[in-house]
Short mmCIF file of C-alpha atoms in Angstrom, two decimals:
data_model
loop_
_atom_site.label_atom_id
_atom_site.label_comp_id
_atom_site.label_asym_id
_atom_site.label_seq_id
_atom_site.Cartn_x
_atom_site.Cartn_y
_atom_site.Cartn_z
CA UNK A 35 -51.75 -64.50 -39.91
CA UNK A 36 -49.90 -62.23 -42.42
CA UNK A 37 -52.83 -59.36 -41.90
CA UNK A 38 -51.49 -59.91 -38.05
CA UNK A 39 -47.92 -59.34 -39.34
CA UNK A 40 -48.49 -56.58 -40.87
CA UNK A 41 -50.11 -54.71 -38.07
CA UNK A 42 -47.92 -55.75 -36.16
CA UNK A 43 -45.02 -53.76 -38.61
CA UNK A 44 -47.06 -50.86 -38.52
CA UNK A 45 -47.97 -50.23 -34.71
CA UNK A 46 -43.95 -50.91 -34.23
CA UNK A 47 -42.79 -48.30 -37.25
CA UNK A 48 -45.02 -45.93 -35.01
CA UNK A 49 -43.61 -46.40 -32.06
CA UNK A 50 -40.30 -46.48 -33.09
CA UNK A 51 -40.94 -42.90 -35.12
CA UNK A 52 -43.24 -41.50 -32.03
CA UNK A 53 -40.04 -42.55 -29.52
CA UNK A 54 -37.78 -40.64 -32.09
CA UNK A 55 -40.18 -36.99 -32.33
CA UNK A 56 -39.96 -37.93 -27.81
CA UNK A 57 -36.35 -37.79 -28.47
CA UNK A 58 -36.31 -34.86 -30.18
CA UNK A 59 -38.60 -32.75 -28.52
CA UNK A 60 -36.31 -34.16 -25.13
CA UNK A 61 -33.04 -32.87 -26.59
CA UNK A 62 -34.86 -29.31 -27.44
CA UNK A 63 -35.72 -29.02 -24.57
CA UNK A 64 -32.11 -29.93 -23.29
CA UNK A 65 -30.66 -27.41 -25.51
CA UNK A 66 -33.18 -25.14 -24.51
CA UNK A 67 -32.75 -25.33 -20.63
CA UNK A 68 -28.31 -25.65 -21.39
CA UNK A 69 -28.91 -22.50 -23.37
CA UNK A 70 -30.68 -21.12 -20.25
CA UNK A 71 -28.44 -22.39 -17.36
CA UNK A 72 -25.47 -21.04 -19.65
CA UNK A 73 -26.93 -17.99 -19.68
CA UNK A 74 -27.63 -17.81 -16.38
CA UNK A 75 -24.39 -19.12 -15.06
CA UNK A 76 -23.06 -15.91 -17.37
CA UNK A 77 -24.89 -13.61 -15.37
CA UNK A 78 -24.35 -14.79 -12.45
CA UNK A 79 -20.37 -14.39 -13.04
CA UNK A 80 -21.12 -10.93 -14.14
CA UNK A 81 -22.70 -10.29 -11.74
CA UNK A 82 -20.24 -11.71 -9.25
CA UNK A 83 -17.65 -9.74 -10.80
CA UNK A 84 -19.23 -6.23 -10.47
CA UNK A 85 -19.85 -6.99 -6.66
CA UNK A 86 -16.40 -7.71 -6.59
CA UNK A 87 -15.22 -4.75 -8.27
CA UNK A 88 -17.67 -2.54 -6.63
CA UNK A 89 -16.78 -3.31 -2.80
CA UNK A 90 -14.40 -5.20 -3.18
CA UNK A 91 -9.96 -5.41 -3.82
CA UNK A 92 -6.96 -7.11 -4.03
CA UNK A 93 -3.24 -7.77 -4.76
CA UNK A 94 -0.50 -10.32 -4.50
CA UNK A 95 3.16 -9.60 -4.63
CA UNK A 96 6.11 -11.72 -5.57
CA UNK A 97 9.47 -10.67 -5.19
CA UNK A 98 13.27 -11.52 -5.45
CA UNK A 99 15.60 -9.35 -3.42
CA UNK A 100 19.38 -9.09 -3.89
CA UNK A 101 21.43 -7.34 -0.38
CA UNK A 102 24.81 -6.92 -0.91
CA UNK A 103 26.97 -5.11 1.98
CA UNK A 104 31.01 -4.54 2.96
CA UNK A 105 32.13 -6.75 5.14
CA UNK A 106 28.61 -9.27 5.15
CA UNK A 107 28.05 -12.03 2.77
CA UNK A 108 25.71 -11.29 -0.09
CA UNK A 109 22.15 -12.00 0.50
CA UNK A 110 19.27 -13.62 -1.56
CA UNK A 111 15.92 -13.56 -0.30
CA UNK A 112 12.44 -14.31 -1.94
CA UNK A 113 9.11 -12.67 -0.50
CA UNK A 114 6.04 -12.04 -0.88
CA UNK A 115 2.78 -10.45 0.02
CA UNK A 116 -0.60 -10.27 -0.41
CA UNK A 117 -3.43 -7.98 0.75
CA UNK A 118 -7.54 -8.04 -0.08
CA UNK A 119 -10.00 -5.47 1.55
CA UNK A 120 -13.42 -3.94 1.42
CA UNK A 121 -15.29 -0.85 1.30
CA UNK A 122 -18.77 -0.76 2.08
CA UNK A 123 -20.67 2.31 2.08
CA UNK A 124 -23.25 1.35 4.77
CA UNK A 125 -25.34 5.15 5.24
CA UNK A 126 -24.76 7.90 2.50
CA UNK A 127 -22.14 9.62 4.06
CA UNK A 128 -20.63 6.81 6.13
CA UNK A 129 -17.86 4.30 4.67
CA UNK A 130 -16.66 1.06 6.67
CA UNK A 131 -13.53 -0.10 5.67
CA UNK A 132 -11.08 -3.25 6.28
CA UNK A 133 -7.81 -4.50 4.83
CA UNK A 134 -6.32 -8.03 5.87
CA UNK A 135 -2.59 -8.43 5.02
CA UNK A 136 0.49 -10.88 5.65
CA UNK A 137 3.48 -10.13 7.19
CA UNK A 138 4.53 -10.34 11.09
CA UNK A 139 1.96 -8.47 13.62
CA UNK A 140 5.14 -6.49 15.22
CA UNK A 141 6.65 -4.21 12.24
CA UNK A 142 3.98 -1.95 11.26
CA UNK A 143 6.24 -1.01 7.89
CA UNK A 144 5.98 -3.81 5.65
CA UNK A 145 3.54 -6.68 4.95
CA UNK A 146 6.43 -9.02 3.18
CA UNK A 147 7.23 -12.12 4.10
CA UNK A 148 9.98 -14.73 3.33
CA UNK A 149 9.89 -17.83 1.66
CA UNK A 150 11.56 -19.27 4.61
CA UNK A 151 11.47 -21.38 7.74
CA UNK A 152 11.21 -24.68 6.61
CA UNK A 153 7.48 -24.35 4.57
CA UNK A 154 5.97 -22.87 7.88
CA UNK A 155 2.67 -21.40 7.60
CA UNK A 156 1.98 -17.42 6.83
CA UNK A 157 0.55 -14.75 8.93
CA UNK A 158 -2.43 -12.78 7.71
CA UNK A 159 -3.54 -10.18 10.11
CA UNK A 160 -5.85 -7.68 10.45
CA UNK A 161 -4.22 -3.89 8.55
CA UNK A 162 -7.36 -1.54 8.30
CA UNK A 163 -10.61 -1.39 10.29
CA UNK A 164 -12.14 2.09 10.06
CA UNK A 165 -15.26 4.00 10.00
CA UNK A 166 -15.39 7.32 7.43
CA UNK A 167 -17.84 9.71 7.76
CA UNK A 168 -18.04 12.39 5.08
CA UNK A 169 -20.90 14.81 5.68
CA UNK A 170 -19.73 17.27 2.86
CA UNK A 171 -17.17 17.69 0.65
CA UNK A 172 -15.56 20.22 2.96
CA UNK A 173 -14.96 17.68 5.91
CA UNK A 174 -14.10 14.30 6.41
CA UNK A 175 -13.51 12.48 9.52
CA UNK A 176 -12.09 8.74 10.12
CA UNK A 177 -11.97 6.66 13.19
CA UNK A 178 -9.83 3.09 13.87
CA UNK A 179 -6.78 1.80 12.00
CA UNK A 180 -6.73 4.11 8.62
CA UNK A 181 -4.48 4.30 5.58
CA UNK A 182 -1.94 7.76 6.46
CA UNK A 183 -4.35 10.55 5.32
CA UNK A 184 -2.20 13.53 5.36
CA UNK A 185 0.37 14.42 2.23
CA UNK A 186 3.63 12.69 2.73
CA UNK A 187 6.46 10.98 1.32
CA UNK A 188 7.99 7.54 3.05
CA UNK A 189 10.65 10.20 5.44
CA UNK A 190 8.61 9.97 8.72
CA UNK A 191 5.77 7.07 7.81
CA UNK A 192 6.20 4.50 5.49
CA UNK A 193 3.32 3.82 3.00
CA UNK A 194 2.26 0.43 4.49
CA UNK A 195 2.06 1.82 7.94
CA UNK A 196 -1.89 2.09 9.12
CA UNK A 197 -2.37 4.91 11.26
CA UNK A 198 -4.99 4.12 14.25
CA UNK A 199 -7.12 6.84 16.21
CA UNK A 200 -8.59 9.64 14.58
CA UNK A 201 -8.12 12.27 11.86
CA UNK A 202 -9.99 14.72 10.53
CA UNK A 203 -9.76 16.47 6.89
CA UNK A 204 -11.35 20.28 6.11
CA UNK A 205 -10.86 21.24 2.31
CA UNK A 206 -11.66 24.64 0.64
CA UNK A 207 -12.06 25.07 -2.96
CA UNK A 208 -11.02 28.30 -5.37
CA UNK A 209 -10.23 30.25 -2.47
CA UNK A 210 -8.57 33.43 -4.54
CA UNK A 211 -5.53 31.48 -7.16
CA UNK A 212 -5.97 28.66 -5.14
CA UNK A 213 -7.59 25.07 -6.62
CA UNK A 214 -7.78 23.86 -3.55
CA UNK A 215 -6.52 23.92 0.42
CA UNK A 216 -6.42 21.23 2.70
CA UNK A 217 -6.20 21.13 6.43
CA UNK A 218 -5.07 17.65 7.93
CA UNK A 219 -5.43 16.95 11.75
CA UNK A 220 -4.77 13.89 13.27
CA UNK A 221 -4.75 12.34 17.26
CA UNK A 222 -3.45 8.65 17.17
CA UNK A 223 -2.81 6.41 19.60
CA UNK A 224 0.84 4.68 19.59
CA UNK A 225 0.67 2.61 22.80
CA UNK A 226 -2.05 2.49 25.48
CA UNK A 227 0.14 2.10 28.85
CA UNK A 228 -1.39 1.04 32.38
CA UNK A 229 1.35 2.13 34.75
CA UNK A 230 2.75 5.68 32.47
CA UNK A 231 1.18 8.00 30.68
CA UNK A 232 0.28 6.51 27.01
CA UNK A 233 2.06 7.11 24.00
CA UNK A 234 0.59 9.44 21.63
CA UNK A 235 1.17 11.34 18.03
CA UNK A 236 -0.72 14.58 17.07
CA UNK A 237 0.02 15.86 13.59
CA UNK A 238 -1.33 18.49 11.51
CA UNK A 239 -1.22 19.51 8.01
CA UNK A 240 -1.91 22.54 5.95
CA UNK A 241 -1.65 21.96 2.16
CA UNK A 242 -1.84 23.89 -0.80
CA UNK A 243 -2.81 22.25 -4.75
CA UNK A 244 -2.95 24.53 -7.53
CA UNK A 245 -1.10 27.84 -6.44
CA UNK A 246 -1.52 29.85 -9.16
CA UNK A 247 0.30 27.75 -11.29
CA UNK A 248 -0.98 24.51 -12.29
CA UNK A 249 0.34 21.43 -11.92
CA UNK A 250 1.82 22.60 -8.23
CA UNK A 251 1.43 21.55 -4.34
CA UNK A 252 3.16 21.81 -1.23
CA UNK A 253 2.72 22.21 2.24
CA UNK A 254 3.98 21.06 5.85
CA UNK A 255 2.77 18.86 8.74
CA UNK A 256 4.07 18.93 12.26
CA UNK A 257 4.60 15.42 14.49
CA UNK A 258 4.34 16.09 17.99
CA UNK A 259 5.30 12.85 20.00
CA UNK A 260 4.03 12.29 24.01
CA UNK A 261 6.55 9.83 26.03
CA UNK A 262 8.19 8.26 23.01
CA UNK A 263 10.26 6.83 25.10
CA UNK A 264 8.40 3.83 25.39
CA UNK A 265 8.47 3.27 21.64
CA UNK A 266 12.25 2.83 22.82
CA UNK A 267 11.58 0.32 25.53
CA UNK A 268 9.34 -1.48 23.38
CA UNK A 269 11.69 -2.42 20.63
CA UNK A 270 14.18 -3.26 23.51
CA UNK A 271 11.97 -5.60 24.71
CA UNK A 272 11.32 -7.47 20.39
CA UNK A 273 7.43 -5.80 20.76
CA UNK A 274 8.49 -3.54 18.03
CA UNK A 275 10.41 -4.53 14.68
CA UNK A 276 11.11 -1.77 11.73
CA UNK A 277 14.04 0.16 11.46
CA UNK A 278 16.39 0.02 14.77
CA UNK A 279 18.81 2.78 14.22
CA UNK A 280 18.03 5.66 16.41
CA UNK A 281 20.57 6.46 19.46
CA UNK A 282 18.82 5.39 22.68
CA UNK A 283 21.17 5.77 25.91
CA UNK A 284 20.18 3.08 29.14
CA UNK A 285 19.54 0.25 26.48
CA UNK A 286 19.54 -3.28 28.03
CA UNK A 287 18.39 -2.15 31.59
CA UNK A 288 14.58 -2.39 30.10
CA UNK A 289 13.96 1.33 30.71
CA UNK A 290 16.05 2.92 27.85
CA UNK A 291 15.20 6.42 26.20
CA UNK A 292 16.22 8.50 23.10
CA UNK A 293 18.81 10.77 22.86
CA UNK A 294 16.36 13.15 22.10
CA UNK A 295 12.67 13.69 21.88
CA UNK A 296 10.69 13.52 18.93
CA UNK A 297 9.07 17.43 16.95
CA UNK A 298 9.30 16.40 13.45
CA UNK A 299 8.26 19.41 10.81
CA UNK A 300 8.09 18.07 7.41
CA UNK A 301 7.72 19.84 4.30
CA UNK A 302 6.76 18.87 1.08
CA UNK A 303 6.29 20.39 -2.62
CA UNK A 304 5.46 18.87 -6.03
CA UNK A 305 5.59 19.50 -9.49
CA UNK A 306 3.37 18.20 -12.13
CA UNK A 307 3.71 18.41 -15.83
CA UNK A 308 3.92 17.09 -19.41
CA UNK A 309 6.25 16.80 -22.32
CA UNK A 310 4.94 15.13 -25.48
CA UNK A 311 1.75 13.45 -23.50
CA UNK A 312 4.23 11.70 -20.83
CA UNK A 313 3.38 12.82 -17.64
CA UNK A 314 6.15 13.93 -15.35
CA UNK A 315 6.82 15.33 -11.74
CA UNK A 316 9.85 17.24 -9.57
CA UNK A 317 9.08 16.42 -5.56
CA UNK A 318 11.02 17.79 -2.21
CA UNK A 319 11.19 17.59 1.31
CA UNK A 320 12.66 18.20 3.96
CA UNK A 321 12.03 17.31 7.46
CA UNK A 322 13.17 18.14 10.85
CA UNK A 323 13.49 16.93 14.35
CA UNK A 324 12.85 20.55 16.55
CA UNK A 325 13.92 18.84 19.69
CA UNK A 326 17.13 17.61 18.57
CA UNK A 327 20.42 19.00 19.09
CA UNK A 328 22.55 17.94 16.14
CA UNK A 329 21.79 15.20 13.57
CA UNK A 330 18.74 16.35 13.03
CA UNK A 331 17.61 17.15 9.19
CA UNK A 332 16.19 14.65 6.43
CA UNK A 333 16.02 15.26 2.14
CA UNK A 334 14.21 13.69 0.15
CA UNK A 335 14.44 14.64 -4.11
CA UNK A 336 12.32 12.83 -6.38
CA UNK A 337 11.93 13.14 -10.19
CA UNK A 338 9.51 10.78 -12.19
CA UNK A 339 8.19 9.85 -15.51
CA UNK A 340 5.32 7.82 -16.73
CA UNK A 341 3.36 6.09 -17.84
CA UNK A 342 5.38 6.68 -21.37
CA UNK A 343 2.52 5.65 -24.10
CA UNK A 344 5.46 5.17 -26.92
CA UNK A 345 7.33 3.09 -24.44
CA UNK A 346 4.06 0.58 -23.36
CA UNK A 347 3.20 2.67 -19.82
CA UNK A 348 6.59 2.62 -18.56
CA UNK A 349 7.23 4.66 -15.30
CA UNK A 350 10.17 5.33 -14.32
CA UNK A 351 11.33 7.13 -10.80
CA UNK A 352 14.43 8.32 -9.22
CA UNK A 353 14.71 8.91 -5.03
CA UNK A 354 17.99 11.01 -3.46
CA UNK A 355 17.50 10.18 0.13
CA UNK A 356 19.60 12.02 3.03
CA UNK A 357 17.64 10.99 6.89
CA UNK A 358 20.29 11.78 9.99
CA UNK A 359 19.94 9.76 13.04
CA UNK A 360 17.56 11.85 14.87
CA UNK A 361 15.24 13.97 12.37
CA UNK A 362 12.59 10.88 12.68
CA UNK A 363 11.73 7.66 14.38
CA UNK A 364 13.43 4.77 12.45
CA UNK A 365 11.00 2.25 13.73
CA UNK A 366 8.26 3.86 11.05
CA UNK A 367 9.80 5.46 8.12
CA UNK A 368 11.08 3.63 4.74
CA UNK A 369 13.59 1.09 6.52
CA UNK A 370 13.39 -1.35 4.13
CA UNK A 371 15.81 1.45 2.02
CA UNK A 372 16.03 4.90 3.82
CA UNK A 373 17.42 4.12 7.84
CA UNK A 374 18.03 6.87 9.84
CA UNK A 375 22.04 7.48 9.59
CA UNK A 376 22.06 6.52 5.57
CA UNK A 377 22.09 8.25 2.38
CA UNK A 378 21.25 7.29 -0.93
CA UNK A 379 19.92 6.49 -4.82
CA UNK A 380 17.02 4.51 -5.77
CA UNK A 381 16.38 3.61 -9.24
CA UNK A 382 12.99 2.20 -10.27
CA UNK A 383 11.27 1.06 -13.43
CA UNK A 384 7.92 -0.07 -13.17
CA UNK A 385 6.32 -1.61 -17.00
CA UNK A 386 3.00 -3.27 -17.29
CA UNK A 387 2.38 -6.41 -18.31
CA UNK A 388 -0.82 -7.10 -18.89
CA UNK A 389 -4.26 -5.83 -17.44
CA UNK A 390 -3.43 -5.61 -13.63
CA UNK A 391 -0.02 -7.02 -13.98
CA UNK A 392 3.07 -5.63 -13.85
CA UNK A 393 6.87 -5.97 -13.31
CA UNK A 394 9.49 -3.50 -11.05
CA UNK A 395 12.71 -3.28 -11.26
CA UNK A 396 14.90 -1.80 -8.25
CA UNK A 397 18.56 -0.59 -7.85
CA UNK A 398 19.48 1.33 -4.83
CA UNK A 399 22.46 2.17 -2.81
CA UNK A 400 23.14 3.95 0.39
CA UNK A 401 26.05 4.85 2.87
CA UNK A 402 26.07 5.27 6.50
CA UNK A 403 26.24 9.16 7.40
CA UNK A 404 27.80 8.82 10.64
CA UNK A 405 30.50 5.69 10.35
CA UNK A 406 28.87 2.53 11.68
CA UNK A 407 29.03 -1.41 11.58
CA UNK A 408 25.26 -1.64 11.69
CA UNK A 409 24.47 -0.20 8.46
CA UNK A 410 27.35 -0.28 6.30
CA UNK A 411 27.62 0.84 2.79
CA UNK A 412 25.53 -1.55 0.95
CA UNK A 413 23.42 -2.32 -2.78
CA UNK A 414 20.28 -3.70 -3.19
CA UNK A 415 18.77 -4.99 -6.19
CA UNK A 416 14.99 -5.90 -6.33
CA UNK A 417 12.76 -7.84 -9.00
CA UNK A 418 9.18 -8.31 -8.20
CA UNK A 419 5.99 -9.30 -9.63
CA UNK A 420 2.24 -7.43 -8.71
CA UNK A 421 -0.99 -8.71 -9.69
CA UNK A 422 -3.81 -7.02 -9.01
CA UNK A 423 -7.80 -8.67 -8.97
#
């Protein structure tokens, strides 16, 4: 009996130590395969990431906005926006690329929208869908709904407009004191019309970087409108938002035109230098409406600063903006600030954050050139937020 007992002791001290070395060669191999699936689940976020970065963008937007005019009571509204696109090359020398974007389908300048109607739903549309086909580094040609590829400040287009058709970009390098000259054509289509002839814009652009002296650009583009007048008609009938400020004579009969048509020449020269390793810059322009017989000129001075090292990447920018009434169509220049029939100051300060984040500051303030109710003298002050990923 007690040589029973005592085998008994011994078979159970080895299983209890053979279930313990189990145990332990379990929870190495636990460790083992977390180490591994850690590892791996690093990777694959790496991985994820460069993809991202390599094809892929994106911002959001967040913004308070202060209006305060004579005669209207002052104005608080809250926005914002956000946009995320591609770029895939899909040949060697051919690019497909798409943007998506809120804001309302009808006002090609802006993608904002309020923080409004009651927690209603956003819009987020289709902004870029092109093709870009680069068989040198002399040419360039893009087809579909493109970012504005010519040399420009916000007087004719504003920067969130998409142009759509086709455009076409020849560049020469070192010809004589010359870094480098550019020739910009473009054929885009406005409105596509059953019953009329469509609506059309061709524009071209010769420009000039590094004349002789470095650090300077300039050239000019010409905008050559076809039957414009339905661009008229269309914001008559709410198919067209932007800026509404242009004469049209017949409005309200559902066939109104423009005073006059629409030749814009635009020209445009910059300035780059340094002092004590800040960057700076001195840009004009000055645009025209040929086929116009009185308010017909626009100015736009510029001076800029940044990013300041000493002052953490600070940028800083100052706009003098003069547009008459009929140098450009209102309906696709900077109406958010500049309308047709204003001048004005803008005051921005733009400081980063953090990586991809930063924080603008806006003060601006403009006066009707010709003495109207609809666009009185007025302030705006702006605060927004941008994060990009």
């Amino acid at each position: 009996m007690e040589k029973a007992r005592i085998y008994l002791w011994i078979i159970a001290f080895f299983g209890v130590f053979s279930l313990q070395v189990a145990s332990a060669d379990v929870s190495a191999e636990s460790k083992e395969e977390q180490a591994a699936t850690t590892l791996k689940d690093t990777d694959i976020s790496q991985l994820a990431k460069q993809f991202w970065g390599e094809f892929f963008s994106a911002d959001a937007r967040f913004r308070q906005e202060g209006i305060f005019r004579d005669g209207s009571p002052n104005r608080y509204r809250y926005r914002i926006r956000l946009r995320m696109g591609g770029n895939f090359p899909i040949h060697s020398k051919v690019n497909l690329g798409f943007r998506m974007v809120t804001g309302a389908t009808d006002d090609p300048t802006t993608g904002n929208v309020d923080l409004d109607n009651y927690f209603s739903k956003k819009g987020f549309n289709l902004d870029r869908l092109f093709l870009r086909y680069a068989p040198s580094q002399s040419l360039t040609v893009t087809v579909g709904k493109f970012p504005n590829p010519f040399e420009h400040v916000e007087l004719v287009f504003h920067n969130d407009v998409q142009l759509e058709g086709a455009a076409q970009q020849f560049r020469m390098k070192d010809v004589g004191f010359i870094d480098q000259v550019e020739l910009n054509l473009g054929q885009f289509v406005l409105d596509e019309v059953s019953s009329s002839p469509d609506t059309n814009l061709f524009a071209g652009q010769l420009f000039v970087k590094g004349f002789h002296l470095k650090g300077l650009s300039f050239g000019a583009t010409l905008y050559e409108y076809r039957n414009e007048d339905n661009i008229a008609q269309a914001v008559e009938a709410g198919r067209l938002g932007g800026g509404d400020t242009n004469t049209r004579i017949g409005a309200g009969t559902g066939t109104s035109s423009y005073l006059s048509e629409f030749r814009t020449i635009e020209g445009l020269a910059k300035y780059e230098f340094a002092i004590a390793s800040a960057p700076l810059w001195l840009l004009g322009a000055y645009a025209q409406n040929l086929l116009a017989d009185s308010d017909d000129k626009a100015y736009w001075a510029e001076v800029g600063v940044g990013p300041i090292p000493r002052l953490g990447q600070l940028r800083a920018l100052y706009h003098y903006v003069w547009v008459e009434r009929e140098s450009m169509i209102s309906n696709y220049n900077n109406a958010d600030i500049f309308n047709p029939n204003a001048h004005g100051h803008e005051l921005k300060f733009v400081l980063p954050l953090e990586k991809n984040i930063s924080i603008e500051v806006l003060y601006f303030i403009a006066k009707n050139i010709i003495a109207s109710d609809a666009n009185p003298h007025q302030h705006k002050t702006r605060l927004q937020l941008k994060v990009k990923f």
